[in-house]
CSV table of C-alpha atoms and ligand atoms in Angstrom, one decimal:
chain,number,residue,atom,x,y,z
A,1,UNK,CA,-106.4,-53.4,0.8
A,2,UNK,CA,-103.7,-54.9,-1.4
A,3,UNK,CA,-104.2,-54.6,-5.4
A,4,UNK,CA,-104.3,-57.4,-7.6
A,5,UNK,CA,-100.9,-58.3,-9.2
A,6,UNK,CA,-99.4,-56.4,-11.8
A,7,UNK,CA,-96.3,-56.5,-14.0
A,8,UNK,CA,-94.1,-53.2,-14.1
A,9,UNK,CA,-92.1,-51.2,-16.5
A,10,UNK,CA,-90.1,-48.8,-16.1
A,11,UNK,CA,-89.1,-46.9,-19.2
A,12,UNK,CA,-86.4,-43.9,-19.9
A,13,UNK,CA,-88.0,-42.7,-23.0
A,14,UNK,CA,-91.5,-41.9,-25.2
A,15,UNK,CA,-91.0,-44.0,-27.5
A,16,UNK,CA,-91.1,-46.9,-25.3
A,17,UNK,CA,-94.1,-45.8,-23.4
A,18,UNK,CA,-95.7,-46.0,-27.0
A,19,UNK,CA,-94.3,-49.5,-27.9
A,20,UNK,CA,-95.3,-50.7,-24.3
A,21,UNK,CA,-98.8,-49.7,-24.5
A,22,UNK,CA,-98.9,-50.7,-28.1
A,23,UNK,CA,-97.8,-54.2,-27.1
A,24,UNK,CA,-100.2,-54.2,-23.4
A,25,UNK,CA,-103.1,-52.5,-25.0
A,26,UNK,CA,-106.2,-51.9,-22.7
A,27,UNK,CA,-104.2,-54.4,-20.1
A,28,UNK,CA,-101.9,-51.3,-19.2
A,29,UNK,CA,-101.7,-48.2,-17.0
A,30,UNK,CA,-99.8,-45.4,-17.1
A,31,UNK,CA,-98.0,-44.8,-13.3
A,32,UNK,CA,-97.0,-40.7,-12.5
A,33,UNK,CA,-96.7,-40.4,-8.6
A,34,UNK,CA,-99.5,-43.0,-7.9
A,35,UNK,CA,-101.8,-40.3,-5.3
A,36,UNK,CA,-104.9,-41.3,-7.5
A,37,UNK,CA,-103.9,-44.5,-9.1
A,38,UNK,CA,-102.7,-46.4,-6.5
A,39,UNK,CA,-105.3,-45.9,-4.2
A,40,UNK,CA,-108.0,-47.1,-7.1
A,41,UNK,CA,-106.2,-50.4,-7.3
A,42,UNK,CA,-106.2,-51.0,-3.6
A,43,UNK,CA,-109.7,-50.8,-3.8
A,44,UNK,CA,-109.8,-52.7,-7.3
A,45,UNK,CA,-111.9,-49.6,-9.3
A,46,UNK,CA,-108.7,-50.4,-11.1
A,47,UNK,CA,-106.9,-54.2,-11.8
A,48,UNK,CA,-103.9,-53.1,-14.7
A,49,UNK,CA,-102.5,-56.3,-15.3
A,50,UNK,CA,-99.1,-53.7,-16.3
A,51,UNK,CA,-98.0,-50.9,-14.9
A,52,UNK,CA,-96.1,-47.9,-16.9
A,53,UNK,CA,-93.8,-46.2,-14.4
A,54,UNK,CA,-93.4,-42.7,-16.3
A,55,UNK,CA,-91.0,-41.4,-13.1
A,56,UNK,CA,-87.5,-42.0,-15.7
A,57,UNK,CA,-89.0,-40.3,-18.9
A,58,UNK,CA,-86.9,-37.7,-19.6
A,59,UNK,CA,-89.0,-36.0,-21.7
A,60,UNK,CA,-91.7,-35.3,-19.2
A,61,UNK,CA,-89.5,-33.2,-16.8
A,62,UNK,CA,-88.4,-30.0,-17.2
A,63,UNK,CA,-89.4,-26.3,-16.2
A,64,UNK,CA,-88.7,-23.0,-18.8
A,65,UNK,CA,-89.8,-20.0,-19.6
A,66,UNK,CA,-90.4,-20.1,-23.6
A,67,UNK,CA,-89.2,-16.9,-25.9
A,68,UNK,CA,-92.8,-16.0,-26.2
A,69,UNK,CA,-93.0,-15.4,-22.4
A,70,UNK,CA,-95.6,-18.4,-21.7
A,71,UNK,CA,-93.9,-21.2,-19.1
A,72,UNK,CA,-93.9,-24.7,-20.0
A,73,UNK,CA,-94.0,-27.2,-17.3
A,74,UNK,CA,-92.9,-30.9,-17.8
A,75,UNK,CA,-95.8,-33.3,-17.0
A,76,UNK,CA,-93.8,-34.9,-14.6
A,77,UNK,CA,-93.9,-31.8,-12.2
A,78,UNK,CA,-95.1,-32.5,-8.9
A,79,UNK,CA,-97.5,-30.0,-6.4
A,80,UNK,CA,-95.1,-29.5,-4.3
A,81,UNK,CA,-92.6,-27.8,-7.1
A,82,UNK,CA,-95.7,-25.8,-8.4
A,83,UNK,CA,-96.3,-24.3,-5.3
A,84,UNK,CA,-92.4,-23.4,-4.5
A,85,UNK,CA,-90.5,-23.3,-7.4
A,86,UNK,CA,-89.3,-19.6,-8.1
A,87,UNK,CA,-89.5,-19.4,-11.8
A,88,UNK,CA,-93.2,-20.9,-11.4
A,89,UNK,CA,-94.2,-18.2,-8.7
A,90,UNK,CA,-93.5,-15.5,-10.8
A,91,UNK,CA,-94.9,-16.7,-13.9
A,92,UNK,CA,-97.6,-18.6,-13.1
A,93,UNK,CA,-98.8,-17.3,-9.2
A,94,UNK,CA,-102.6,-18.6,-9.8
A,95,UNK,CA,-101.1,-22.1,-10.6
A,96,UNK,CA,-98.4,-22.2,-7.5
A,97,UNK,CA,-101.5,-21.2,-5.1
A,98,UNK,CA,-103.6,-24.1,-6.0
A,99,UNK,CA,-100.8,-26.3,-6.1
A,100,UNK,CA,-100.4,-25.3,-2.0
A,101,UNK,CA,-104.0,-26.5,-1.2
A,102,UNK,CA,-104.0,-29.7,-2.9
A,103,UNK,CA,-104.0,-32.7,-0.2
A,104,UNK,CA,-101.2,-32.6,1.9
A,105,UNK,CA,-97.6,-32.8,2.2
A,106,UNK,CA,-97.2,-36.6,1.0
A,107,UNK,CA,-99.8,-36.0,-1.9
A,108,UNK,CA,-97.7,-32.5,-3.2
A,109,UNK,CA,-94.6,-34.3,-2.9
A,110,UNK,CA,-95.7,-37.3,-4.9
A,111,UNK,CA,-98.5,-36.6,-7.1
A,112,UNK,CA,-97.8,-34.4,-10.4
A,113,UNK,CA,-99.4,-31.9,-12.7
A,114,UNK,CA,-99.5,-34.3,-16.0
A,115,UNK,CA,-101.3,-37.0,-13.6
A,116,UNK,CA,-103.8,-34.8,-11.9
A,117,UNK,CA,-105.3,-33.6,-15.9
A,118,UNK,CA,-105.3,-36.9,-17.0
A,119,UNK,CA,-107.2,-38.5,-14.3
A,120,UNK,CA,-109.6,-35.6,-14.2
A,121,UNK,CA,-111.3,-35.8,-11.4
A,122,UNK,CA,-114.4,-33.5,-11.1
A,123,UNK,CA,-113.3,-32.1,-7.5
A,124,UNK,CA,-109.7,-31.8,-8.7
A,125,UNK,CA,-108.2,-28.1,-8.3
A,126,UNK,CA,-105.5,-27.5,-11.5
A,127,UNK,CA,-108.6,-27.8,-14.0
A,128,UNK,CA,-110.4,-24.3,-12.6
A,129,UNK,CA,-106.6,-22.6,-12.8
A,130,UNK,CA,-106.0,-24.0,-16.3
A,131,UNK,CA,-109.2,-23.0,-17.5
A,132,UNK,CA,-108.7,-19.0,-15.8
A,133,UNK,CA,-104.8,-18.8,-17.1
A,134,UNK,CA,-106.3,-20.4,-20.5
A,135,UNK,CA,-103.5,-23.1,-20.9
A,136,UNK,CA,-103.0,-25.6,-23.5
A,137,UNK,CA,-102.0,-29.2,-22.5
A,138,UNK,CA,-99.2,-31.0,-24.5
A,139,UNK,CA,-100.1,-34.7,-25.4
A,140,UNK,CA,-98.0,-37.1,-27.7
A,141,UNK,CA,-99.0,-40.2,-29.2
A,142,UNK,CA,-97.4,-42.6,-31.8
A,143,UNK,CA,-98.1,-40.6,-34.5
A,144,UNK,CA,-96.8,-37.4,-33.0
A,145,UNK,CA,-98.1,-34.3,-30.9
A,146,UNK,CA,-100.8,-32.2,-30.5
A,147,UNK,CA,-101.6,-29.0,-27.8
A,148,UNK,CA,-105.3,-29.0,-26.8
A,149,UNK,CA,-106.6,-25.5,-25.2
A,150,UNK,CA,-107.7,-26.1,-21.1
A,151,UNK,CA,-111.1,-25.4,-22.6
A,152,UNK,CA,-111.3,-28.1,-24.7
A,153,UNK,CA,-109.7,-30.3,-23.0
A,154,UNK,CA,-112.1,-31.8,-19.7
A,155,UNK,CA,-114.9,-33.2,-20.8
A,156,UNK,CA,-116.7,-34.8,-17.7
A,157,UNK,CA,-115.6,-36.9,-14.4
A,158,UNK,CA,-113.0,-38.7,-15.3
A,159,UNK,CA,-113.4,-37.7,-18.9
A,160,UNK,CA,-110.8,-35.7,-21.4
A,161,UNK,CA,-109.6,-35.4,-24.9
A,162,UNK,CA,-106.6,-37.7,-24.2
A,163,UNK,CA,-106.8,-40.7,-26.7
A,164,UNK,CA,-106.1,-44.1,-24.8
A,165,UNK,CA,-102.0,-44.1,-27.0
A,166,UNK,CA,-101.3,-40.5,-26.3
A,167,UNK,CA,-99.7,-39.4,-23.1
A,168,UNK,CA,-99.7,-35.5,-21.1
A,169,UNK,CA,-96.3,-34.1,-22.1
A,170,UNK,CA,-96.4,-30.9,-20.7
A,171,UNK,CA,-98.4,-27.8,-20.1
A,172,UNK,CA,-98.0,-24.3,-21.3
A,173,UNK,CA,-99.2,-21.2,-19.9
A,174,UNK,CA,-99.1,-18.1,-22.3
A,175,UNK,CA,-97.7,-14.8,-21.1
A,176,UNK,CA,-100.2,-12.3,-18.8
A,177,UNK,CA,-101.8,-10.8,-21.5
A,178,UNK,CA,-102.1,-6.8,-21.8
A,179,UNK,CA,-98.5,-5.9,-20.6
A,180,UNK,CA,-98.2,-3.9,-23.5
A,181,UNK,CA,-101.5,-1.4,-22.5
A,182,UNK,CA,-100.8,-1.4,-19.1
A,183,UNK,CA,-102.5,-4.4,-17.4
A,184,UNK,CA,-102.2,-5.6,-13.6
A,185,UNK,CA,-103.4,-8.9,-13.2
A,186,UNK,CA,-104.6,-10.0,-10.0
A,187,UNK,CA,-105.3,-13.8,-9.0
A,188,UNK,CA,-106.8,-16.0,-6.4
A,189,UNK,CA,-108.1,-19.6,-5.7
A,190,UNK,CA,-110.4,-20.3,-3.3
A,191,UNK,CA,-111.3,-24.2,-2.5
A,192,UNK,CA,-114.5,-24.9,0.3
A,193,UNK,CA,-113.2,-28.2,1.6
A,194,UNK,CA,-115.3,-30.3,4.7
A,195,UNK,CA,-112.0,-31.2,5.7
A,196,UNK,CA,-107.9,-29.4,5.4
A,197,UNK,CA,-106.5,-31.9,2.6
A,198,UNK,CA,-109.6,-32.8,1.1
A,199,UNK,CA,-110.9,-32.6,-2.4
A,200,UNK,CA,-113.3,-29.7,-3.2
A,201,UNK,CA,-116.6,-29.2,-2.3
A,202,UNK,CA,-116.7,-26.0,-4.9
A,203,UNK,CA,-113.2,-24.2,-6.2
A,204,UNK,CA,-113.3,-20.9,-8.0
A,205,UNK,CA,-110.0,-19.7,-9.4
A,206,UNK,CA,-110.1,-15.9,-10.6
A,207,UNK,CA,-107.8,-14.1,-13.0
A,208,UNK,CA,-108.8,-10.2,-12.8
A,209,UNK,CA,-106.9,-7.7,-15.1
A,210,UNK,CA,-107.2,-3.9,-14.4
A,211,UNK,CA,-106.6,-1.1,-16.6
A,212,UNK,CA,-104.8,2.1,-16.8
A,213,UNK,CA,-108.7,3.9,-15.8
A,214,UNK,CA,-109.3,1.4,-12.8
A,215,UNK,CA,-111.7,-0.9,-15.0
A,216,UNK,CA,-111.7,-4.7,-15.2
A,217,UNK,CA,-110.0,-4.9,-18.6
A,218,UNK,CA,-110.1,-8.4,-18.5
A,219,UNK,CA,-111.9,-10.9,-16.3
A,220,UNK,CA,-111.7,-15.5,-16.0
A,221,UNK,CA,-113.5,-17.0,-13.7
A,222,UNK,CA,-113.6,-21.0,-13.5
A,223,UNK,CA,-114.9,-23.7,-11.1
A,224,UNK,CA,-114.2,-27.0,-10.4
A,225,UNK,CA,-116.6,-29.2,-8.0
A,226,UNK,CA,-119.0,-27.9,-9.0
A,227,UNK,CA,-120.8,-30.5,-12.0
A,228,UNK,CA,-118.9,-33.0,-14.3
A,229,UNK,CA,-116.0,-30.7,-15.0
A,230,UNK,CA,-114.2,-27.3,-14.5
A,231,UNK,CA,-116.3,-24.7,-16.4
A,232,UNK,CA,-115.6,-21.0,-17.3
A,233,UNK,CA,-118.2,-18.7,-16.0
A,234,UNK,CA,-118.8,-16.7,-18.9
A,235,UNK,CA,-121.9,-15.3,-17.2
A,236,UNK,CA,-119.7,-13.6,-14.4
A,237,UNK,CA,-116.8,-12.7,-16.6
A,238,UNK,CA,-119.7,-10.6,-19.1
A,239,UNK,CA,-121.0,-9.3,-16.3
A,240,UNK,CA,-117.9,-7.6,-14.8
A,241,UNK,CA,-115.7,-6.9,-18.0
A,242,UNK,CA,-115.1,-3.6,-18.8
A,243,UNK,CA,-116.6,-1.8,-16.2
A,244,UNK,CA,-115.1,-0.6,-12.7
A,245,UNK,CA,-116.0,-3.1,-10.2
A,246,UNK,CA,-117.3,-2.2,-6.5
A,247,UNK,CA,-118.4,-4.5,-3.9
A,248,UNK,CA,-122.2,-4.5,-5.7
A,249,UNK,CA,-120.9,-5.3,-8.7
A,250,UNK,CA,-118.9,-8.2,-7.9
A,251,UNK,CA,-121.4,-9.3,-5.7
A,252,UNK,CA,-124.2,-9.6,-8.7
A,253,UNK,CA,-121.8,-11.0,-11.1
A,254,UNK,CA,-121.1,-13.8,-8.7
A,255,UNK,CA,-124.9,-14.7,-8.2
A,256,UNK,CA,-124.1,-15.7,-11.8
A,257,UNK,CA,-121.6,-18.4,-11.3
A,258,UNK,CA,-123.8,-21.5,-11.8
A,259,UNK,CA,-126.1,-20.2,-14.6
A,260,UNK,CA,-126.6,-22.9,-17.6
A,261,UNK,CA,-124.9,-25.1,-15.2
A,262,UNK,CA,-126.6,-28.5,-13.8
A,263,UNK,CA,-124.8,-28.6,-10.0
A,264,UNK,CA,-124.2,-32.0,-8.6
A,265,UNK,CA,-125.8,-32.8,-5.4
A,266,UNK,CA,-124.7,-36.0,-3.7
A,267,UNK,CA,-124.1,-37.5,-0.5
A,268,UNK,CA,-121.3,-34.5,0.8
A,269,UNK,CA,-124.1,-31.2,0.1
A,270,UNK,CA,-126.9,-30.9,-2.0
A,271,UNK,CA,-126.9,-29.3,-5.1
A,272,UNK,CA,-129.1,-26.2,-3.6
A,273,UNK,CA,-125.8,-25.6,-1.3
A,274,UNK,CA,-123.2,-26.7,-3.5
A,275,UNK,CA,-124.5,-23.6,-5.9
A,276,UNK,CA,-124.5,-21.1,-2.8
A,277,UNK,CA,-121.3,-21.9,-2.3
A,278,UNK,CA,-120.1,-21.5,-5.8
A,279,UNK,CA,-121.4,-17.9,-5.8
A,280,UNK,CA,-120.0,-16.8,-2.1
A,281,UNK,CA,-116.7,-18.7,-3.1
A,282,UNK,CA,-117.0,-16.7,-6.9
A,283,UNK,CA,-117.8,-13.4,-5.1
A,284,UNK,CA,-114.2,-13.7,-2.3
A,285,UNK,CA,-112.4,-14.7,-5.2
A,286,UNK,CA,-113.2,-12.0,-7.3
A,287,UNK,CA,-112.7,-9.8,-4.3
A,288,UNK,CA,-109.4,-10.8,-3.4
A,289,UNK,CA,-108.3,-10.6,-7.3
A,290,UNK,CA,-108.8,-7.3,-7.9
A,291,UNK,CA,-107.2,-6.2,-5.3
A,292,UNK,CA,-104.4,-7.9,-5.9
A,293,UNK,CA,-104.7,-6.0,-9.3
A,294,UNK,CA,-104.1,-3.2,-7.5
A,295,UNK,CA,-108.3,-2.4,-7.1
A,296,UNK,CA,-109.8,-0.7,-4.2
A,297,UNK,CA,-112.8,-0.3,-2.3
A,298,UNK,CA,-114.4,-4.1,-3.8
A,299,UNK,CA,-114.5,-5.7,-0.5
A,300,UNK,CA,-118.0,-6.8,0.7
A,301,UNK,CA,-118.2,-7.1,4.7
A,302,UNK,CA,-119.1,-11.1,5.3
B,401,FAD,C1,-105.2,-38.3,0.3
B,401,FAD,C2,-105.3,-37.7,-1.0
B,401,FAD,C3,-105.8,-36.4,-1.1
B,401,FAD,C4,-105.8,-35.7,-2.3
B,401,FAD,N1,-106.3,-34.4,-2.3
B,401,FAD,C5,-106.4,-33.8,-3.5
B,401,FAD,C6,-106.9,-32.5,-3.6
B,401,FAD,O1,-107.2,-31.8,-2.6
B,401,FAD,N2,-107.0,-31.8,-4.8
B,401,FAD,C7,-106.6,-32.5,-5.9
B,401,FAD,O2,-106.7,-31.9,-7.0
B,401,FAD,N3,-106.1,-33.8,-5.9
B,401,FAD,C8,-106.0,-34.4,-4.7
B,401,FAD,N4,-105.5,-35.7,-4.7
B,401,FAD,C9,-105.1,-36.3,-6.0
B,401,FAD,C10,-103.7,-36.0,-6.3
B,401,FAD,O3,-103.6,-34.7,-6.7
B,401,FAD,C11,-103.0,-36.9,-7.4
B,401,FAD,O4,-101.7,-36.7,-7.3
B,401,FAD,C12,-103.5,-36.6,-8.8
B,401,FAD,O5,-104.8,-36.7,-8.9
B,401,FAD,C13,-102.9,-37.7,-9.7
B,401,FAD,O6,-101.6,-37.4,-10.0
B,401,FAD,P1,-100.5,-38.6,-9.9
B,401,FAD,O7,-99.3,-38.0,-10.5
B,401,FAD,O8,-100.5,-39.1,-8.5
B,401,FAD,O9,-101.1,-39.6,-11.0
B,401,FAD,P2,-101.3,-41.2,-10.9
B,401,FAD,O10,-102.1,-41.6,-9.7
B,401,FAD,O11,-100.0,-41.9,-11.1
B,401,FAD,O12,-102.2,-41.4,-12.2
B,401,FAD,C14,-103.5,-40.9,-12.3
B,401,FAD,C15,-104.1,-41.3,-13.7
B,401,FAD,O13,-103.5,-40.5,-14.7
B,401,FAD,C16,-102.9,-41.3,-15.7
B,401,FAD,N5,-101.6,-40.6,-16.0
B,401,FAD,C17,-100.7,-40.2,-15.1
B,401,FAD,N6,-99.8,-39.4,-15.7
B,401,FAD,C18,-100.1,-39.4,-17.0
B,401,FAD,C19,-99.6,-38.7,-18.2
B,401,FAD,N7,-98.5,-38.0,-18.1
B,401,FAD,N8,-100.3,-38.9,-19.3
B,401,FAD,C20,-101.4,-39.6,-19.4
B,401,FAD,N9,-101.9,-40.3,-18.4
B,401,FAD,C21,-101.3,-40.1,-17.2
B,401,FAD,C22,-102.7,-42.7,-15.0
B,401,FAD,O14,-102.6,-43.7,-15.9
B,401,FAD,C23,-103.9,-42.7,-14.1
B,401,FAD,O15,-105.0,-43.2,-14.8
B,401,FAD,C24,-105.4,-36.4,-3.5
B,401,FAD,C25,-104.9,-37.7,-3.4
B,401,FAD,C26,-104.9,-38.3,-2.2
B,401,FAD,C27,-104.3,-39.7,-2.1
C-alpha cells in the first residue's frame, strides 16, 4: 500500500519542531524511526499532510549516567542500542532485555524508545519495564519542559499525557533503590507472543529486591497486553513484599495479577485466556527475578 502524499521536514533543532507544528497544526506528524507510523499511513489509519523527521534533533540523542546515579536516555535511542549498549546493560538490565524481544532485527534497528511511549500501543513492551523501574518521561513543549512519572503517564490504547505541541525528550531511570541497606535486585521480562517478532499477547516485567534476611524487600510487577494500558499489579507486589518468598508464595501472589483489571478479549485469545496467561507469565517472572536477586528454592516445577 502506498500512503497518501505528504510534505517533509527535516529539522536540526526543538525549537523548530515547535514552530513547524505551530505553523502545521493538527495537519502534522511527528517521524522517529517510522516502525509504527509508517505502516499506519500505508494503510491510511494515518494521512499527515506533513511529516516531522525528528532523526537530526540533537537534543533527542544522547546516553549518560546522571550524578544522582539514574541514566537518562535520549528519545531518539533505538531498541537495538537498549538492548546492547554497555552503559544501558549495567544500569538499566530490565529495560535492555525488553528492548531484545521487541520485533525483529529491522524493527530494533529502526524504531526508538521516545517513539514506542508516544504511540502507546496497548501490546507494546517498554510501558510494563517503565512502570517496574518507575521511570519518568521527559517531554518539552513551547512553553518549556515537564518529567511525568511512567505511572502517570499511559492512559489507554493509544492514549498518554503528551499534549498534541509537546514532544518525548528523554527518559530517566532513577538509581536501584536500597544500595545503601544492602539490596540485590533481580529482574526479568517475560512476553507470550503467537508468533517470534510479534507484539504481546500478555508481558509481565518484574523488579524483585532482596534483603540482607532473604526477604522481598521490595517488589514491581507490571503488564502490558493485558487491557488498555501497562498497569502495576499492586495486588501481587502487597502480597509478596516483605516476606521470604517460596514457590507457594509466588505462586498465590501471581493468581493476583489481573485483579480490578477488565482483560481484553478479542479476536487473538479471549479474555478468560489472556488472564491465565497474565498469572502463569506473573508467576515465571517473579521466579526468575528473585533468583536473579540472589533467592533460592522459588522455582515451581511447570
Ligand atoms: C513488524 C513490526 C513488529 C513490531 N513488533 C513490536 C513488538 O514486538 N513490541 C513493541 O513494543 N513494538 C513493536 N513494534 C513497534 C516498534 O517498536 C516501533 O518502533 C515503535 O512502536 C514506534 O517507534 P518509532 O520510533 O518507530 O516511531 P514512529 O513510528 O516514527 O512514531 C510513532 C508515533 O509516535 C510519535 N512520535 C515519535 N517520536 C516521538 C517523540 N519523540 N515525541 C512525541 N511523539 C513522537 C509519532 O508522531 C507517531 O505518532 C513493531 C513494529 C513493526 C513494524
Amino acid at each position: 500500500m502506498i500512503p497518501s502524499a505528504f510534505a517533509y521536514h527535516r529539522p536540526e533543532s526543538l525549537d523548530e519542531v515547535f514552530r513547524l507544528l505551530a505553523q502545521y497544526g493538527d495537519g502534522a506528524k511527528l517521524l522517529a524511526g517510522g516502525h509504527s507510523l509508517l505502516p499506519a499511513m500505508k494503510l491510511r489509519l494515518a494521512q499527515p499532510q506533513v511529516l516531522i523527521d525528528l532523526g537530526r534533533v540533537r537534543e533527542l540523542s544522547g546516553i549518560s549516567v546522571e550524578p544522582d546515579g539514574a541514566l537518562r536516555l535520549g528519545a531518539l535511542t533505538t531498541h537495538h542500542q537498549v538492548t546492547t549498549d554497555a552503559t544501558i546493560r549495567r544500569h538499566a538490565p530490565l529495560l535492555s532485555e525488553v528492548a531484545g524481544v521487541i520485533g525483529d532485527m529491522q524493527v530494533r534497528y529502526r524504531g526508538t524508545l521516545g517513539g514506542s511511549i508516544a504511540h502507546a500501543d496497548p501490546a507494546a513492551d517498554y510501558p510494563a519495564a517503565l512502570l517496574a523501574l518507575e521511570a519518568e518521561i521527559e517531554v518539552a513543549g513551547p512553553g518549556g519542559g515537564r518529567t511525568i512519572p511512567a505511572g502517570e503517564f499511559f492512559f489507554g490504547p493509544f492514549i498518554t499525557a503528551l499534549q498534541p505541541d509537546e514532544v518525548v525528550t528523554a527518559v530517566r531511570i532513577p538509581a536501584a533503590a536500597g544500595g545503601d541497606r544492602g539490596w540485590s535486585w533481580g529482574y526479568r521480562y517475560l512476553k507470550m507472543a503467537r508468533r517470534a517478532s510479534d507484539f504481546a499477547l500478555v508481558g509481565v516485567a518484574a523488579a524483585v529486591a532482596r534483603d540482607g534476611e532473604g526477604a522481598a524487600a521490595a517488589v514491581r510487577v507490571a503488564l502490558n497486553g493485558v487491557t488498555g494500558a501497562a498497569y502495576r499489579a499492586s495486588a501481587v507486589e502487597e502480597h509478596l513484599t516483605g516476606r521470604v518468598p517460596t514457590a507457594e508464595l509466588l505462586a498465590e501472589a501471581a493468581q493476583r495479577a489481573v485483579e480490578g483489571v477488565d482483560v481484553d478479549g478479542d479476536a487473538l485469545t479471549s479474555a478468560e485466556y489472556r488472564a491465565h496467561l497474565a498469572r502463569v507469565y506473573t508467576r515465571r517472572a517473579l521466579e526468575e527475578a528473585w533468583q536473579r536477586a540472589g533467592g533460592e528454592g522459588a522455582m515451581a516445577a511447570d
